[in-house]
Amino acid sequence: DTAVSQTPKYLVTQMGNDKSIKCEQNLGHDTMYWYKQDSKKFLKIMFSYNNKELIINETVPNRFSPKSPDKAHLNLHINSLELGDSAVYFCASSQGGPSGQGPWGHFEAFFGQGTRLTVV
Amino acid sequence: AQSVTQLGSHVSVSEGALVLLRCNYSSSVPPYLFWYVQYPNQGLQLLLKYTSAATLVKGINGFEAEFKKSETSFHLTKPSAHMSDAAEYFCAVKGRGGGGNKLTFGTGTQLKVEL
């Protein structure tokens, strides 16, 4: 049983296209995230949702729009793809509330296998 | 804001040698600290985490890390490297003082294990 699953694993598309990446977790977690890993392996958070509510939006271009239909799913839609969007996108989930305080802060995040997006 | 710094983007050791990967944190209060490993074309897997229960933390695959407040460090060690340890290692921090329930990662250290 895959805890955090993303689809597709690979995505090759042309500039200007619109694409979506889907993520599902079966861990019963309340919080889900999107991270972007660039070509130098640097990981940066993009968004965080807690119980379908957007909690963190780290100055990501408006072309990126996350959607959480329920707390087990967090999808990422990207409009008008650019060359610079090429990266590996990771979905993750963890227990806990939106602030990270209280009893939840020590819970780790569980990551999906990543989606390698290549824009040509 | 919390942050972590990983010294050395590439570390090379011989099989059987000690592995030492360095991580220093910056936080006004002792944070939660994590080490993750990423094998090629894979997601991130948790190796271990510090939650203030004990300063010496043991993780999977024989790895351990020691939280040293005086040095603001959380270095990862393994007594004897194995070829299968070759991977990218990330130190990450989550603050206790709010800032969202998110992990902030270091820039990663690629570990190479040679025969």
Coordinates of C-alpha atoms in Angstrom, one line a residue:
Chain A
D1 CA 0.0 0.0 0.0
T2 CA 1.5 3.3 -1.1
A3 CA 1.1 5.9 1.6
V4 CA 1.5 9.0 -0.6
S5 CA 1.0 8.4 -4.3
Q6 CA 1.4 10.9 -7.1
T7 CA 0.5 10.7 -10.8
P8 CA 2.0 10.9 -13.2
K9 CA 5.6 9.9 -12.4
Y10 CA 6.9 11.6 -15.5
L11 CA 5.4 14.4 -17.5
V12 CA 6.9 15.9 -20.7
T13 CA 5.0 18.8 -22.2
Q14 CA 5.5 21.8 -24.4
M15 CA 5.7 25.4 -23.3
G16 CA 2.4 27.1 -22.9
N17 CA 0.5 23.9 -22.1
D18 CA -1.6 23.4 -19.0
K19 CA -1.0 20.3 -16.9
S20 CA -2.1 18.7 -13.6
I21 CA -0.4 16.5 -11.1
K22 CA -2.5 14.4 -8.7
C23 CA -1.7 13.3 -5.1
E24 CA -3.5 11.1 -2.7
Q25 CA -2.5 9.9 0.8
N26 CA -4.1 7.0 2.7
L27 CA -2.4 7.9 6.0
G28 CA -5.4 9.8 7.4
H29 CA -3.2 13.0 7.7
D30 CA -4.7 16.4 8.0
T31 CA -2.0 18.3 6.2
M32 CA -0.7 18.0 2.7
Y33 CA 2.1 19.8 0.9
W34 CA 3.6 20.5 -2.5
Y35 CA 7.4 20.8 -2.7
K36 CA 9.5 21.6 -5.7
Q37 CA 13.0 20.2 -6.2
D38 CA 15.1 22.0 -8.7
S39 CA 18.0 20.7 -10.8
K40 CA 20.4 21.2 -7.9
K41 CA 18.3 19.1 -5.7
F42 CA 17.1 22.1 -3.6
L43 CA 13.7 21.4 -2.0
K44 CA 11.4 24.3 -1.5
I45 CA 7.8 24.3 -0.2
M46 CA 5.2 25.7 -2.5
F47 CA 1.9 25.1 -0.7
S48 CA 0.4 23.5 2.4
Y49 CA -3.2 22.6 3.0
N50 CA -4.8 21.6 6.3
N51 CA -8.2 20.0 6.1
K52 CA -8.7 21.4 2.6
E53 CA -7.8 24.9 3.6
L54 CA -4.8 26.7 2.1
I55 CA -2.3 27.5 4.9
I56 CA 1.0 28.2 3.2
N57 CA 1.5 29.8 -0.2
E58 CA 5.2 30.5 -0.6
T59 CA 5.1 33.2 -3.3
V60 CA 4.5 30.8 -6.1
P61 CA 3.4 32.3 -9.4
N62 CA -0.4 32.5 -10.0
R63 CA 0.0 29.9 -12.8
F64 CA 0.3 27.3 -10.1
S65 CA -3.1 26.5 -8.5
P66 CA -3.5 23.8 -5.9
K67 CA -6.8 22.2 -5.2
S68 CA -7.8 20.0 -2.3
P69 CA -11.2 18.3 -2.8
D70 CA -10.8 16.5 0.5
K71 CA -8.1 16.1 3.0
A72 CA -6.8 13.0 1.4
H73 CA -6.2 14.6 -2.0
L74 CA -4.1 17.6 -3.1
N75 CA -3.8 18.3 -6.8
L76 CA -1.5 20.8 -8.5
H77 CA -2.6 22.5 -11.7
I78 CA -0.1 24.5 -13.7
N79 CA -1.1 26.9 -16.5
S80 CA 1.0 28.2 -19.3
L81 CA 4.0 26.1 -18.5
E82 CA 7.4 27.7 -18.8
L83 CA 10.8 26.1 -19.3
G84 CA 11.7 27.2 -15.7
D85 CA 8.9 25.0 -14.4
S86 CA 10.9 21.9 -15.2
A87 CA 11.6 20.2 -11.9
V88 CA 10.6 17.3 -9.7
Y89 CA 7.4 18.0 -7.7
F90 CA 6.8 16.2 -4.5
C91 CA 3.6 15.8 -2.6
A92 CA 3.8 15.1 1.1
S93 CA 1.6 14.7 4.1
S94 CA 1.8 14.9 7.8
Q95 CA -0.3 14.8 10.9
G96 CA -1.0 18.0 12.7
G97 CA -2.6 21.3 12.6
P98 CA -1.8 24.3 10.4
S99 CA 0.6 26.1 12.7
G100 CA 2.9 23.3 13.6
Q101 CA 2.6 24.1 17.2
G102 CA 1.2 22.0 20.0
P103 CA 1.6 18.3 19.9
W104 CA 2.0 18.1 16.1
G105 CA 5.2 19.8 15.4
H106 CA 7.4 16.7 15.8
F107 CA 5.5 14.7 13.2
E108 CA 7.5 14.1 10.1
A109 CA 6.3 14.5 6.5
F110 CA 5.8 11.4 4.3
F111 CA 6.7 12.0 0.7
G112 CA 5.4 10.7 -2.6
Q113 CA 7.8 9.4 -5.3
G114 CA 7.8 12.6 -7.2
T115 CA 6.7 13.8 -10.6
R116 CA 9.4 14.8 -12.9
L117 CA 8.1 17.6 -15.1
T118 CA 10.0 18.5 -18.2
V119 CA 8.9 21.5 -20.3
V120 CA 10.3 21.6 -23.8
Chain B
A1 CA 12.6 32.0 10.6
Q2 CA 14.2 28.6 11.1
S3 CA 16.8 27.3 8.7
V4 CA 19.5 24.6 8.4
T5 CA 22.9 24.7 6.8
Q6 CA 24.5 21.5 5.4
L7 CA 28.3 21.8 5.1
G8 CA 29.7 20.0 2.2
S9 CA 27.5 19.3 -0.9
H10 CA 29.5 16.2 -1.7
V11 CA 31.0 13.7 0.7
S12 CA 33.0 10.7 -0.3
V13 CA 34.0 7.8 2.0
S14 CA 35.4 4.4 1.6
E15 CA 33.2 1.4 2.3
G16 CA 33.5 0.5 6.0
A17 CA 34.6 4.0 7.0
L18 CA 32.8 6.5 9.3
V19 CA 30.1 8.6 7.7
L20 CA 29.7 12.2 9.0
L21 CA 27.3 14.5 7.4
R22 CA 27.0 18.0 8.9
C23 CA 24.0 20.1 9.7
N24 CA 23.7 23.3 11.7
Y25 CA 20.4 24.9 12.5
S26 CA 19.4 28.5 13.1
S27 CA 16.4 29.0 15.4
S28 CA 15.5 31.1 18.4
V29 CA 14.1 28.1 20.2
P30 CA 15.2 24.5 19.9
P31 CA 13.5 23.3 16.8
Y32 CA 12.4 19.9 15.6
L33 CA 15.1 18.5 13.3
F34 CA 15.0 15.7 10.7
W35 CA 17.3 13.8 8.4
Y36 CA 15.9 12.4 5.2
V37 CA 17.5 10.3 2.5
Q38 CA 16.7 10.4 -1.2
Y39 CA 17.9 7.5 -3.4
P40 CA 18.1 8.2 -7.1
N41 CA 14.7 8.8 -8.7
Q42 CA 12.9 8.2 -5.5
G43 CA 11.0 10.3 -2.9
L44 CA 12.4 11.2 0.5
Q45 CA 12.5 8.8 3.3
L46 CA 12.8 9.7 7.0
L47 CA 16.0 8.5 8.6
L48 CA 15.5 10.0 12.0
K49 CA 14.2 13.0 13.9
Y50 CA 14.9 15.0 17.0
T51 CA 12.0 15.9 19.1
S52 CA 13.7 16.8 22.4
A53 CA 13.1 13.4 24.1
A54 CA 16.8 12.5 23.8
T55 CA 19.8 14.3 22.3
L56 CA 21.2 11.1 20.7
V57 CA 18.7 9.8 18.2
K58 CA 19.0 6.5 16.4
G59 CA 17.5 6.0 13.1
I60 CA 17.1 3.4 10.4
N61 CA 20.0 1.7 8.5
G62 CA 22.4 2.2 11.4
F63 CA 22.4 6.0 11.2
E64 CA 22.3 8.2 14.3
A65 CA 22.5 11.9 15.0
E66 CA 23.3 14.0 18.1
F67 CA 21.5 17.2 18.9
K68 CA 24.0 19.7 20.4
K69 CA 22.4 22.9 21.5
S70 CA 25.8 24.6 22.3
E71 CA 26.9 24.0 18.8
T72 CA 23.5 24.4 17.1
S73 CA 24.3 21.2 15.3
F74 CA 22.6 17.9 14.4
H75 CA 25.2 16.0 12.5
L76 CA 24.4 12.6 11.0
T77 CA 26.8 9.7 11.5
K78 CA 27.1 6.0 10.7
P79 CA 30.1 4.0 12.0
S80 CA 30.6 1.9 8.9
A81 CA 29.5 3.0 5.4
H82 CA 28.0 0.5 3.0
M83 CA 27.7 0.9 -0.8
S84 CA 23.9 1.0 -0.4
D85 CA 24.2 4.3 1.6
A86 CA 25.1 6.2 -1.5
A87 CA 22.4 8.8 -1.8
E88 CA 21.4 12.4 -1.2
Y89 CA 20.9 13.3 2.4
F90 CA 18.8 16.3 3.6
C91 CA 18.6 17.9 7.0
A92 CA 15.4 19.7 7.7
V93 CA 13.9 21.8 10.4
K94 CA 10.4 22.6 11.7
G95 CA 10.0 25.4 14.1
R96 CA 8.2 25.2 17.5
G97 CA 7.2 28.8 17.3
G98 CA 4.7 28.6 14.5
G99 CA 5.6 29.5 11.0
G100 CA 3.4 26.8 9.6
N101 CA 3.5 23.1 9.8
K102 CA 6.3 22.9 7.2
L103 CA 9.7 21.4 6.8
T104 CA 12.5 23.7 5.6
F105 CA 15.3 21.8 4.0
G106 CA 19.0 22.2 3.8
T107 CA 20.7 22.1 0.4
G108 CA 21.5 18.5 0.6
T109 CA 24.7 16.4 0.8
Q110 CA 25.5 13.8 -1.8
L111 CA 27.2 10.8 -0.2
K112 CA 29.4 8.7 -2.4
V113 CA 30.7 5.4 -1.1
E114 CA 33.8 3.9 -2.8
L115 CA 35.2 0.4 -2.6

